[in-house]
Structure formats: C-alpha cells, structure tokens
CSV table of C-alpha atoms in Angstrom, one decimal:
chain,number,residue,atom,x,y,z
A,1,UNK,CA,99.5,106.9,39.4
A,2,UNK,CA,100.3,110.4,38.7
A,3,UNK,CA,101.5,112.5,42.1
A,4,UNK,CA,100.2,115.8,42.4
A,5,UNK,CA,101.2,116.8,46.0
A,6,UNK,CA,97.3,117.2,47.1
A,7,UNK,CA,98.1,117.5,51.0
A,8,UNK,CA,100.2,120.4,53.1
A,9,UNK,CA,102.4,118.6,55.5
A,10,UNK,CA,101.1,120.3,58.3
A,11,UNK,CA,97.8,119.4,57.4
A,12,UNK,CA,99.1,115.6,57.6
A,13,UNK,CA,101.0,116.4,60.5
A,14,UNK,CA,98.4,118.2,62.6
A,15,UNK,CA,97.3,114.7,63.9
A,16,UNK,CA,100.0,114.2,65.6
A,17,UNK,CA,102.1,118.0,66.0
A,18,UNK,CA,99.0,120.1,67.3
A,19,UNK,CA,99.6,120.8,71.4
A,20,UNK,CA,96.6,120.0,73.3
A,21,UNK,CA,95.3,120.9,76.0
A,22,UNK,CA,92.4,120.8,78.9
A,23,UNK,CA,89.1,121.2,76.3
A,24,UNK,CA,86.3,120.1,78.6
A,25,UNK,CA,85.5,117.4,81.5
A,26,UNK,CA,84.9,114.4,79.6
A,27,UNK,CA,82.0,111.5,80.3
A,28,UNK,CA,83.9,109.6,83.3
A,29,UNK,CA,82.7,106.2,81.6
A,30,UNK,CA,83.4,106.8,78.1
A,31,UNK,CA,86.6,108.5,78.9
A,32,UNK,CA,87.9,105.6,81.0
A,33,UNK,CA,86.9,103.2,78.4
A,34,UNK,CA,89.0,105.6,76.1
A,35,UNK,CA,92.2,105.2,78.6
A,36,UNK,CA,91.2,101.2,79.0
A,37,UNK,CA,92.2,100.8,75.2
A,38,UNK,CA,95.1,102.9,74.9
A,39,UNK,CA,96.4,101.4,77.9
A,40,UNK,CA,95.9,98.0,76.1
A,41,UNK,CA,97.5,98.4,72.8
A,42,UNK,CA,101.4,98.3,72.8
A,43,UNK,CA,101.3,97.9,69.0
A,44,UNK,CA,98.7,98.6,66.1
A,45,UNK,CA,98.7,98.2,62.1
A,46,UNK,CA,95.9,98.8,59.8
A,47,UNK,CA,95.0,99.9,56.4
A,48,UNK,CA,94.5,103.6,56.4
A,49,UNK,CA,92.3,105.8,53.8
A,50,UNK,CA,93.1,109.6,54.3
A,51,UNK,CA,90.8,112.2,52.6
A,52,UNK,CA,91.9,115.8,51.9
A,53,UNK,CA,89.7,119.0,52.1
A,54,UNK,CA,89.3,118.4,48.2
A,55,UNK,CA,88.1,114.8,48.0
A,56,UNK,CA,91.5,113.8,47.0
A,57,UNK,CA,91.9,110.4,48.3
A,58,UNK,CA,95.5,108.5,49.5
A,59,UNK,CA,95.7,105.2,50.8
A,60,UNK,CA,98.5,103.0,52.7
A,61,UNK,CA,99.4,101.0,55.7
A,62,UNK,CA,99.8,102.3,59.2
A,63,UNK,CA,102.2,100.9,61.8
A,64,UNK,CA,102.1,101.8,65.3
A,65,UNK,CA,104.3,100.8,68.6
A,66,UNK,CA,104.6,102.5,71.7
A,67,UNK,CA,105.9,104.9,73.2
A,68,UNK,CA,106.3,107.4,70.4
A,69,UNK,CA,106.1,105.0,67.2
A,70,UNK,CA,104.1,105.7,63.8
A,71,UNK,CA,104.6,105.5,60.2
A,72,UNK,CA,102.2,106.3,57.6
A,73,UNK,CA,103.7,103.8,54.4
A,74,UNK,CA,101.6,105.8,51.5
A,75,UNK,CA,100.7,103.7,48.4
A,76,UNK,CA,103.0,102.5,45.6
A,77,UNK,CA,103.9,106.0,43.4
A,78,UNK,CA,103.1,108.8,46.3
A,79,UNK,CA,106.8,109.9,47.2
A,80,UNK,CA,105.7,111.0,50.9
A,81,UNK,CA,106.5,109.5,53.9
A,82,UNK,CA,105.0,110.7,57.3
A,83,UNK,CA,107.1,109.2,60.1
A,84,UNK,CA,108.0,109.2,64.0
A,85,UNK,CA,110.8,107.9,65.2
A,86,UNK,CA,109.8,107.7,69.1
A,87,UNK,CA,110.6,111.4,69.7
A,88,UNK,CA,110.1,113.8,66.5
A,89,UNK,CA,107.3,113.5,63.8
A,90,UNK,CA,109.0,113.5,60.2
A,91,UNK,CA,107.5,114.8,56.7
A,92,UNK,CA,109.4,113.6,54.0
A,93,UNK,CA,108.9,114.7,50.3
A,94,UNK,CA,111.2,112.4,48.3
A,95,UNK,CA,109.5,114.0,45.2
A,96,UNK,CA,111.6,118.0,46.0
A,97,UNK,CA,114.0,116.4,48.6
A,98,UNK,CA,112.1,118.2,51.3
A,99,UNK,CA,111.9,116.8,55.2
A,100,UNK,CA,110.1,118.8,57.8
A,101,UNK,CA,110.2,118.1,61.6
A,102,UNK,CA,107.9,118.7,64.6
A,103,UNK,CA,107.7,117.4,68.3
A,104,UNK,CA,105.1,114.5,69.3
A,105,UNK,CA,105.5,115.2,72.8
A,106,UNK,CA,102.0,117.0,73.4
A,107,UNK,CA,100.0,116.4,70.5
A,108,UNK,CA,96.6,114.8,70.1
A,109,UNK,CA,97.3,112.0,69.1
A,110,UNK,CA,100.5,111.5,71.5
A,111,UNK,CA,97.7,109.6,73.6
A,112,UNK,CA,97.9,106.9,71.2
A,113,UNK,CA,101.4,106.4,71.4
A,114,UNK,CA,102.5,107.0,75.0
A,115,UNK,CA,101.1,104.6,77.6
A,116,UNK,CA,101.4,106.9,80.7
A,117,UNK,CA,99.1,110.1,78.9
A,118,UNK,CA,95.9,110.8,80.9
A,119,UNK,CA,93.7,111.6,78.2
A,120,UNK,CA,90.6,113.3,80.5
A,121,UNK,CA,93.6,116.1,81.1
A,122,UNK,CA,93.6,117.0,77.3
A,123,UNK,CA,90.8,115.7,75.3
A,124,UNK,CA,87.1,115.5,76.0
A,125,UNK,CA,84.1,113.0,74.5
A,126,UNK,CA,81.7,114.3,72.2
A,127,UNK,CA,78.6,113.8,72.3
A,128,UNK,CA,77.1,111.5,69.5
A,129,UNK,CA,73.2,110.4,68.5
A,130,UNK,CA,74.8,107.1,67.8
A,131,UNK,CA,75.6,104.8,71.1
A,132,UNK,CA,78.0,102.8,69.3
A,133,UNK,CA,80.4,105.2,68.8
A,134,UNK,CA,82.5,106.8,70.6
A,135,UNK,CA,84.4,110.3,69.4
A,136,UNK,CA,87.2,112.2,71.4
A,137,UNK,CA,88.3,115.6,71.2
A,138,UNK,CA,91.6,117.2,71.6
A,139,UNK,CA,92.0,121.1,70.8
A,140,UNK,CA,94.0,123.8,72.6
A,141,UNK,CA,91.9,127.2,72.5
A,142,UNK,CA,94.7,129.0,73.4
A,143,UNK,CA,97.0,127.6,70.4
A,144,UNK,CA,93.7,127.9,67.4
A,145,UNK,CA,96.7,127.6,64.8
A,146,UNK,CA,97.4,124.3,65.7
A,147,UNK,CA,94.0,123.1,64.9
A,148,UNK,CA,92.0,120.4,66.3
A,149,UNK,CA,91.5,116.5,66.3
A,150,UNK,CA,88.8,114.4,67.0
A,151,UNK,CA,89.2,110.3,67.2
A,152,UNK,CA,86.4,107.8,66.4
A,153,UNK,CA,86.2,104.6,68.2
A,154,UNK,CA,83.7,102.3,68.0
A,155,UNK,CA,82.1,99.8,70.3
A,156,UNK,CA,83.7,96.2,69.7
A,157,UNK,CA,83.5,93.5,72.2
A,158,UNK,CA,86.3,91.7,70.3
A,159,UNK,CA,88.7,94.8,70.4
A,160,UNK,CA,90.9,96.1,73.1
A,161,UNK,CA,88.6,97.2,76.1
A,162,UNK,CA,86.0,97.1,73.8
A,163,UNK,CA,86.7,100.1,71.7
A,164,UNK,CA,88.2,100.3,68.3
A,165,UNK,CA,89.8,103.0,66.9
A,166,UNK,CA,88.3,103.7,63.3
A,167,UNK,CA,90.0,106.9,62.4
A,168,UNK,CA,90.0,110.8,62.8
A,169,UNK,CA,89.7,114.0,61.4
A,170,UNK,CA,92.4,116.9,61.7
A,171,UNK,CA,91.2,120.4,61.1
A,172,UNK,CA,94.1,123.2,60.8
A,173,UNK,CA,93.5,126.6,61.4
A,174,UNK,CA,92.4,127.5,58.0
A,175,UNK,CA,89.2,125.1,58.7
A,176,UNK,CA,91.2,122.7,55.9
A,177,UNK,CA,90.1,119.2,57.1
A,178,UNK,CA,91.9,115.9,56.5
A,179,UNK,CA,90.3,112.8,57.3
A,180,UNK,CA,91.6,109.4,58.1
A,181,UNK,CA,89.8,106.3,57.6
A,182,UNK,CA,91.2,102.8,59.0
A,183,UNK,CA,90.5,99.3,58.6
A,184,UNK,CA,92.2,95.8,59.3
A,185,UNK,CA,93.3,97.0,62.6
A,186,UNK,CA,95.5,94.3,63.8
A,187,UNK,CA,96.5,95.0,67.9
A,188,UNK,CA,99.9,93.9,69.9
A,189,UNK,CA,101.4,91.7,67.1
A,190,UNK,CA,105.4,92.1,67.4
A,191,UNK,CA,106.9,95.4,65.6
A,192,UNK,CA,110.5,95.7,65.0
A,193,UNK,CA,111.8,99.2,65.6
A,194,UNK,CA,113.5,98.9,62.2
A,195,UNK,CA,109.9,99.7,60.8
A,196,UNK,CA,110.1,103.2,61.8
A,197,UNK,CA,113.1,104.0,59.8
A,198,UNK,CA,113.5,106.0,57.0
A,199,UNK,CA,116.1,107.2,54.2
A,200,UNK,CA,117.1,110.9,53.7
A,201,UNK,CA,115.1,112.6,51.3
A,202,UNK,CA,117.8,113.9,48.2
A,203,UNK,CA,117.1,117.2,46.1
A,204,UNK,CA,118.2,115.7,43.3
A,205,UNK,CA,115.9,112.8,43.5
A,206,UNK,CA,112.7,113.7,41.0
C-alpha cells in the first residue's frame, strides 16, 4: 500500500495523552461494572480498525498488559508505530525519522492500563438508547485542548465482568475525530514485556 501519513500523532495519541478529569457523577451500577472489568483484565490483544476524521481507514493488532503497557502494531507498509513502554506514550514515524513523547500518567485511557485508577473520579457514563451498551466518558473542561474520549463497552456474559471493550473515539480540540474499532479481543493470555519494545526511528530511513 501506498503511505500517505493520513493521521496527526496527537490525534492518535489523544487516547491515551489527554489529562482527565472529574466530568460528571457517573451511574453507580454501570460505573462499577466499568471498574469490575478493568480490574479483571491484566492483559488484552485484539484486532484494531482506526478511522480518521477523513474516512481514511488503518488497521493492525493491539497488545495490552498492565500497568502502563500498549502497542498499536499498524499493518504491513504503514511506517508508524504508536507505543507505551509502562511510563511514556511513544509516536514513531520511521517514514521522516520522527518520535514524539507524552506522559500516560493521567490520561483517559490510563484507566485501562493501571489497575488501582478509580474511574468514577475522572470519567462519567453516558447515556445510551441502547441497554446493551455501555459508553464512558473522560474529558477535562478545564484542559479543552487535550480533547476528549469516550469508550464503548458492550454487554457480554462471556467477557470480563460482563463487559467488553469494543473501541472508542478521540476528539482533539479542533473537533478532528479518530475512531477505534476492535475485534478478537482475547483477555489475560501471557504478554512478554519484550512486546512493547521498539527500535529508534533513523532520519535517514525513507
């Protein structure tokens, strides 16, 4: 495939880099439920599908392991790498030999990857017309340029306290949304910590 650099990083990384804060007090049941899973699942992998605010589609493998773990493998031919190594969230551009770094310790998705995170102290539940699903905000009004997230579970018996997480949707400040799709979810299988490392991007590399 041809690589045309469709997605900021910050747009990428706003998932997991945004702050969050206190948003609203959150449906006691749902919430818990919310907490019930995350407290559940040490580790996570699962195909991911990640839409930009053009239609531009990218598609990969996600691996997760707490505390502080994610990689975003993107298909064969897309020279990006979106990675955290337990305590800093890397971009990597092997394409211009560019890497970017940001902080994971109070972002939106940090719930995911940090047992001990109370998520009704930074995220609420939204409401939804549809009583199997279950969406969760996380947005700091006092930080707009960080942007928002909201996570979509869904109600599964079979699934970690009944909830699975099927994606979310990141919207920076500029209202540019990037959505995240997942399937094959596969929960606490063993992860080795080698799976979270990366080579150096090179400017030389084209």
């Amino acid at each position: 495939m041809i690589w045309r650099r469709p997605i900021r990083p910050l747009a990428l990384a706003v998932a997991l880099a945004a702050p969050a804060a206190l948003h609203a007090q959150a449906p006691q049941n749902d919430l818990a439920s919310v907490q019930r899973h995350l407290s559940a699942v040490e580790t996570m992998t699962a195909n991911f599908t990640q839409t930009d605010r053009n239609g531009r589609v990218l598609s990969g493998v996600l691996t997760l392991k707490k505390p502080g773990k994610i990689r975003f493998q993107y298909e064969k031919g897309v020279p990006i790498l979106l990675v955290s190594d337990g305590k800093s969230l890397y971009f990597l551009d092997y394409q211009v030999g560019q890497k970017q770094r940001w902080p994971i310790g109070n972002s939106p998705l940090g719930i995911l990857l940090n047992p001990a995170r109370d998520a009704s102290k930074f995220a609420r539940v939204v409401p939804s017309s549809d009583p199997r699903v279950v969406s969760v905000e996380a947005y700091d009004p006092k930080r707009p340029e960080y942007g928002r997230i909201t996570m979509i579970f869904g109600r599964q018996a079979s699934a970690p306290a009944g909830l699975m997480l099927q994606g979310w949707v990141a919207l920076d400040a500029q209202a540019n949304r990037t959505t995240v799709r997942l399937t094959g979810q596969r929960f606490n299988a063993p992860v080795a910590d080698s799976a979270f490392r990366f080579n150096e991007p090179s400017r030389g590399r084209r």
